[in-house]
Amino acid sequence: MLPSVPPTASRTVLLTGAAGRVAGQLLPGLQDYDLRLLDRSVPSAPPGAEVVEGELTDRDLLARAVTGVDTVVHLAGDPRPDATWDDLRGPNVDGFAALLGAAREHGVRRVVYASSVHAMGRYEALGRVPIDPAWAPAPCCPYGATKAFDEAVAGVFSHRWGLSTIGLRLGATVPEPAQRSQLRGWLGPADLRQLVVRAVETTTPAGVYPGVSGAPGSHWDLTSAASDLDYHPRLDSGRYAETVEDDGTDVTTCPHP
Ligand SMILES: NC(=O)c1ccc[n+]([C@@H]2O[C@H](COP(=O)([O-])OP(=O)(O)OC[C@H]3O[C@@H](n4cnc5c(N)ncnc54)[C@H](O)[C@@H]3O)[C@@H](O)[C@H]2O)c1
């Protein structure tokens, strides 16, 4: 068991994938931090935020990006469940390992990173719900497998080198669920902000947690997210049950294993 992790004096957060869709929903919740934003290109940034543009696999760029940072919130990656291994390997595997290496080398306290419900998607497809985050990863697709790898390699950095790592298995991270398949694994914007800030602030040293809002008949067990991170979703997808399109499934992840 790693020792608990107290907050440091630095309030600098590096947000990777800062130009992406999840970052757009998250950024209004990070106004209390000194922000540094990393992406291939960052067309707009909040006032006062520093910007670092380039590739995650560029080690010089990473060294610059993490210097003086307390916590990295890592969202950069390929988010497509139907992407090929060739597309996924650079951003989701090599890029994340390089980021962890740079974080360790430059004294970053914590890396909070976006995993995905797809890392556990086979359980959902097979009807083994609610899914306990302590079960072994069971990805439903190559994308989910890269996220399971990320969880494994983050665990190595925590276990071997004491880097605090908190993985968040984000569900469908959209302002409102649009299809029935998103109802049981939706993560709404206010809950996304709460979850990430709690993950930045917690004294829990390491772990992997589901990132979903409340839902009637939720497929995701949030008990450890509540006890370790103090995450308590305020949103509930039930209010959209009558208005979403019926796409014929209740499964958030790839419905066919
Ligand atoms: N959107 C969702 O519903 C969802 C659900 C679960 C998990 N996630 C995860 O959350 C993260 C963000 O997802 P998103 O939907 O915002 O994706 P997105 O594609 O909208 O944004 C990702 C950003 O990362 C950047 N990026 C990708 N590879 C990079 C690299 N090698 N170097 C520098 N920048 C790079 C892209 O330019 C892009 O701006 C991803 O890791 C994704 O797997 C998303």
XYZ file of C-alpha atoms and ligand atoms in Angstrom:
301
model
C 0.000 0.000 0.000
C 1.401 3.393 -0.996
C 1.318 6.176 1.616
C -1.504 8.689 1.266
C -0.651 11.718 -0.866
C -0.976 15.198 0.681
C -1.587 18.187 -1.597
C 1.470 20.290 -2.528
C 1.882 24.054 -2.634
C 1.907 24.051 -6.448
C -1.502 24.454 -8.054
C -0.235 23.907 -11.586
C -2.252 21.397 -13.589
C -1.218 20.232 -17.042
C -4.276 19.289 -19.111
C -3.452 17.157 -22.150
C -5.931 16.729 -24.987
C -6.978 20.271 -24.114
C -8.614 20.933 -27.489
C -10.814 17.838 -27.315
C -14.486 17.310 -26.531
C -14.034 16.066 -22.956
C -11.622 18.910 -22.156
C -14.186 21.416 -23.429
C -16.680 20.140 -20.843
C -14.050 19.905 -18.089
C -12.247 23.248 -18.393
C -14.891 25.379 -16.600
C -14.309 23.169 -13.534
C -10.545 23.825 -13.411
C -10.644 27.570 -12.830
C -9.011 27.263 -9.373
C -5.776 25.882 -10.856
C -2.868 27.422 -12.728
C -3.419 25.772 -16.090
C -1.031 24.571 -18.760
C -2.720 23.138 -21.847
C -1.169 20.582 -24.191
C -2.532 19.437 -27.546
C -1.422 19.223 -31.169
C -2.992 22.628 -31.542
C -4.940 24.730 -29.020
C -7.140 27.213 -30.890
C -8.525 28.861 -27.735
C -7.400 28.897 -24.113
C -8.801 30.472 -20.926
C -7.096 33.750 -19.961
C -3.807 33.146 -18.160
C -3.394 29.528 -19.292
C -0.045 28.512 -20.771
C -0.145 26.544 -24.029
C 2.223 23.809 -25.198
C 1.553 22.546 -28.724
C 2.905 19.292 -30.153
C 2.956 15.505 -30.018
C 2.755 13.466 -26.842
C 5.559 11.252 -28.066
C 7.967 14.233 -28.364
C 10.139 13.846 -25.260
C 11.523 17.414 -25.317
C 8.014 18.795 -25.529
C 6.888 16.554 -22.657
C 9.805 17.648 -20.484
C 8.795 21.290 -21.027
C 5.131 20.494 -20.455
C 5.539 18.736 -17.090
C 8.227 20.922 -15.490
C 6.805 22.619 -12.374
C 3.519 20.710 -12.617
C 1.769 19.266 -9.548
C -0.828 17.134 -11.368
C -1.331 16.055 -14.966
C -4.910 15.531 -16.121
C -4.359 13.375 -19.166
C -7.052 13.318 -21.842
C -4.986 13.242 -25.058
C -5.596 10.090 -26.997
C -7.593 8.413 -29.723
C -11.138 7.954 -28.307
C -12.566 5.762 -31.111
C -13.706 2.260 -30.094
C -13.460 1.196 -33.765
C -9.920 2.540 -34.316
C -7.177 0.194 -35.501
C -4.144 -0.893 -33.498
C -1.979 1.245 -35.803
C -4.018 4.361 -34.993
C -4.227 3.640 -31.272
C -0.655 2.642 -30.511
C 0.977 6.096 -30.822
C -1.373 8.219 -28.711
C -2.854 5.632 -26.332
C 0.124 3.383 -25.639
C 3.462 5.035 -26.504
C 2.241 8.553 -25.713
C 0.893 7.624 -22.285
C 4.020 5.655 -21.326
C 6.172 8.623 -22.406
C 4.030 11.000 -20.375
C 4.341 8.844 -17.248
C 8.110 8.663 -17.736
C 8.367 12.447 -18.043
C 6.095 12.940 -15.013
C 8.252 10.663 -12.902
C 11.503 12.236 -14.072
C 10.329 15.800 -13.405
C 8.772 15.279 -9.965
C 5.086 15.475 -10.851
C 3.000 14.393 -7.836
C 0.030 12.802 -9.619
C -1.293 11.786 -13.031
C -5.089 11.591 -13.372
C -5.824 9.884 -16.687
C -8.803 9.045 -18.878
C -9.357 5.347 -19.108
C -12.702 4.160 -20.425
C -15.637 1.919 -19.616
C -14.443 -0.010 -22.697
C -11.616 -1.416 -20.524
C -14.408 -3.415 -18.799
C -16.779 -3.661 -21.757
C -16.868 -7.436 -22.012
C -18.581 -7.678 -18.618
C -21.256 -5.296 -19.795
C -21.741 -7.122 -23.094
C -22.060 -10.427 -21.202
C -24.555 -8.976 -18.702
C -22.244 -9.257 -15.674
C -23.447 -6.053 -14.037
C -23.038 -4.003 -11.957
C -19.344 -4.083 -12.749
C -17.005 -4.016 -9.747
C -13.940 -1.891 -10.619
C -11.755 -4.379 -8.700
C -12.452 -7.124 -11.280
C -9.727 -7.840 -13.827
C -9.903 -5.647 -16.941
C -11.997 -7.212 -19.728
C -11.878 -4.947 -22.792
C -14.429 -5.259 -25.577
C -12.318 -3.783 -28.413
C -8.744 -2.752 -29.326
C -9.438 0.717 -27.925
C -10.514 -0.785 -24.588
C -7.381 -2.931 -24.604
C -5.181 0.171 -24.931
C -6.989 1.667 -21.926
C -6.455 -1.551 -19.940
C -2.756 -1.280 -20.859
C -2.750 2.312 -19.608
C -4.175 1.162 -16.279
C -1.498 -1.534 -16.043
C 1.420 0.757 -16.876
C 0.129 3.475 -14.516
C 0.038 0.828 -11.779
C 3.700 0.043 -12.471
C 4.684 3.699 -12.064
C 2.774 3.891 -8.768
C 4.081 0.598 -7.404
C 7.705 0.939 -8.484
C 8.327 4.651 -8.366
C 5.653 6.112 -6.092
C 4.013 8.296 -8.760
C 0.386 8.801 -7.732
C -1.904 7.667 -10.572
C -5.695 7.835 -10.624
C -7.458 6.238 -13.611
C -11.011 7.275 -14.476
C -13.008 4.911 -16.670
C -15.079 7.585 -18.355
C -18.463 6.643 -19.768
C -20.199 8.451 -22.634
C -18.990 11.957 -21.833
C -21.514 14.165 -23.575
C -23.701 17.053 -22.360
C -26.842 14.888 -22.595
C -27.376 11.225 -23.508
C -28.806 10.911 -27.016
C -29.423 7.148 -27.293
C -30.747 4.457 -24.955
C -27.307 2.783 -25.076
C -25.817 5.824 -23.306
C -28.243 5.886 -20.375
C -26.456 3.404 -18.099
C -22.974 4.738 -18.678
C -23.424 8.465 -19.225
C -21.101 11.011 -17.599
C -22.595 14.498 -17.586
C -20.491 17.694 -17.499
C -21.072 18.677 -13.836
C -20.213 15.156 -12.668
C -17.139 15.061 -14.949
C -15.901 18.260 -13.272
C -16.612 16.948 -9.778
C -14.916 13.615 -10.504
C -11.733 15.096 -11.963
C -11.334 17.718 -9.229
C -11.855 15.035 -6.553
C -9.251 12.862 -8.304
C -6.786 15.772 -8.300
C -7.427 16.558 -4.624
C -7.805 13.110 -3.010
C -5.218 11.749 -0.579
C -5.784 8.276 -2.092
C -2.460 7.418 -3.733
C -3.542 5.225 -6.643
C -6.534 3.457 -8.124
C -8.906 3.047 -11.045
C -12.545 4.129 -10.799
C -15.664 4.226 -12.985
C -16.561 7.693 -14.270
C -20.312 7.766 -14.755
C -23.286 9.766 -13.538
C -26.191 8.201 -11.689
C -28.535 5.955 -13.653
C -31.511 3.734 -12.889
C -30.088 0.177 -13.025
C -26.536 1.509 -13.432
C -24.045 -0.987 -14.830
C -21.170 0.563 -12.866
C -20.526 0.167 -9.135
C -19.491 3.554 -7.710
C -18.849 2.390 -4.125
C -15.047 2.792 -4.270
C -15.325 6.089 -6.168
C -17.429 7.373 -3.262
C -15.170 6.026 -0.502
C -11.760 6.742 -2.065
C -12.466 9.905 -4.072
C -15.570 11.282 -2.340
C -17.258 11.277 -5.771
C -21.045 11.516 -5.542
C -22.791 12.090 -8.878
C -25.425 14.807 -8.862
C -26.821 14.019 -12.328
C -29.042 11.058 -13.187
C -29.643 9.818 -16.715
C -33.129 8.635 -15.733
C -34.557 12.026 -16.628
C -33.664 11.380 -20.286
C -35.189 7.877 -20.433
C -38.286 8.998 -22.292
C -36.567 11.351 -24.722
C -33.508 9.434 -26.007
C -33.539 7.595 -29.327
C -34.101 3.851 -28.866
C -31.080 2.244 -30.539
C -32.049 -1.187 -29.263
C -29.515 -1.759 -26.479
C -28.771 -0.842 -22.866
C -25.051 -1.514 -23.290
C -22.758 1.567 -23.214
C -19.691 -0.227 -24.527
C -19.383 -2.297 -27.744
C -22.545 -4.434 -27.520
C -20.999 -7.473 -29.236
C -17.802 -8.916 -27.719
N -15.636 11.246 -25.337
C -16.017 10.229 -24.557
O -17.224 9.954 -24.392
C -14.967 9.393 -23.846
C -15.387 8.277 -23.121
C -14.431 7.523 -22.445
C -13.110 7.905 -22.478
N -12.726 8.975 -23.216
C -11.299 9.331 -23.245
O -11.179 10.692 -22.889
C -10.082 11.281 -23.610
C -10.573 12.492 -24.384
O -11.561 12.068 -25.306
P -12.275 13.111 -26.290
O -13.600 12.544 -26.628
O -12.160 14.478 -25.755
O -11.364 12.945 -27.573
P -11.056 14.058 -28.673
O -10.584 13.329 -29.881
O -12.189 15.017 -28.815
O -9.853 14.844 -27.990
C -8.592 14.254 -27.815
C -7.556 15.328 -28.003
O -6.280 14.712 -27.819
C -5.398 15.242 -28.795
N -4.379 14.249 -29.087
C -4.587 12.973 -29.508
N -3.410 12.365 -29.688
C -2.442 13.263 -29.376
C -1.036 13.218 -29.381
N -0.367 12.128 -29.764
N -0.357 14.320 -29.011
C -1.013 15.440 -28.628
N -2.366 15.535 -28.596
C -3.057 14.462 -28.976
C -6.260 15.526 -30.020
O -5.682 16.518 -30.839
C -7.584 15.957 -29.394
O -7.700 17.359 -29.289
C -9.518 10.175 -24.498
O -8.436 9.581 -23.825
C -10.653 9.195 -24.604
O -10.189 7.888 -24.865
C -13.616 9.727 -23.907
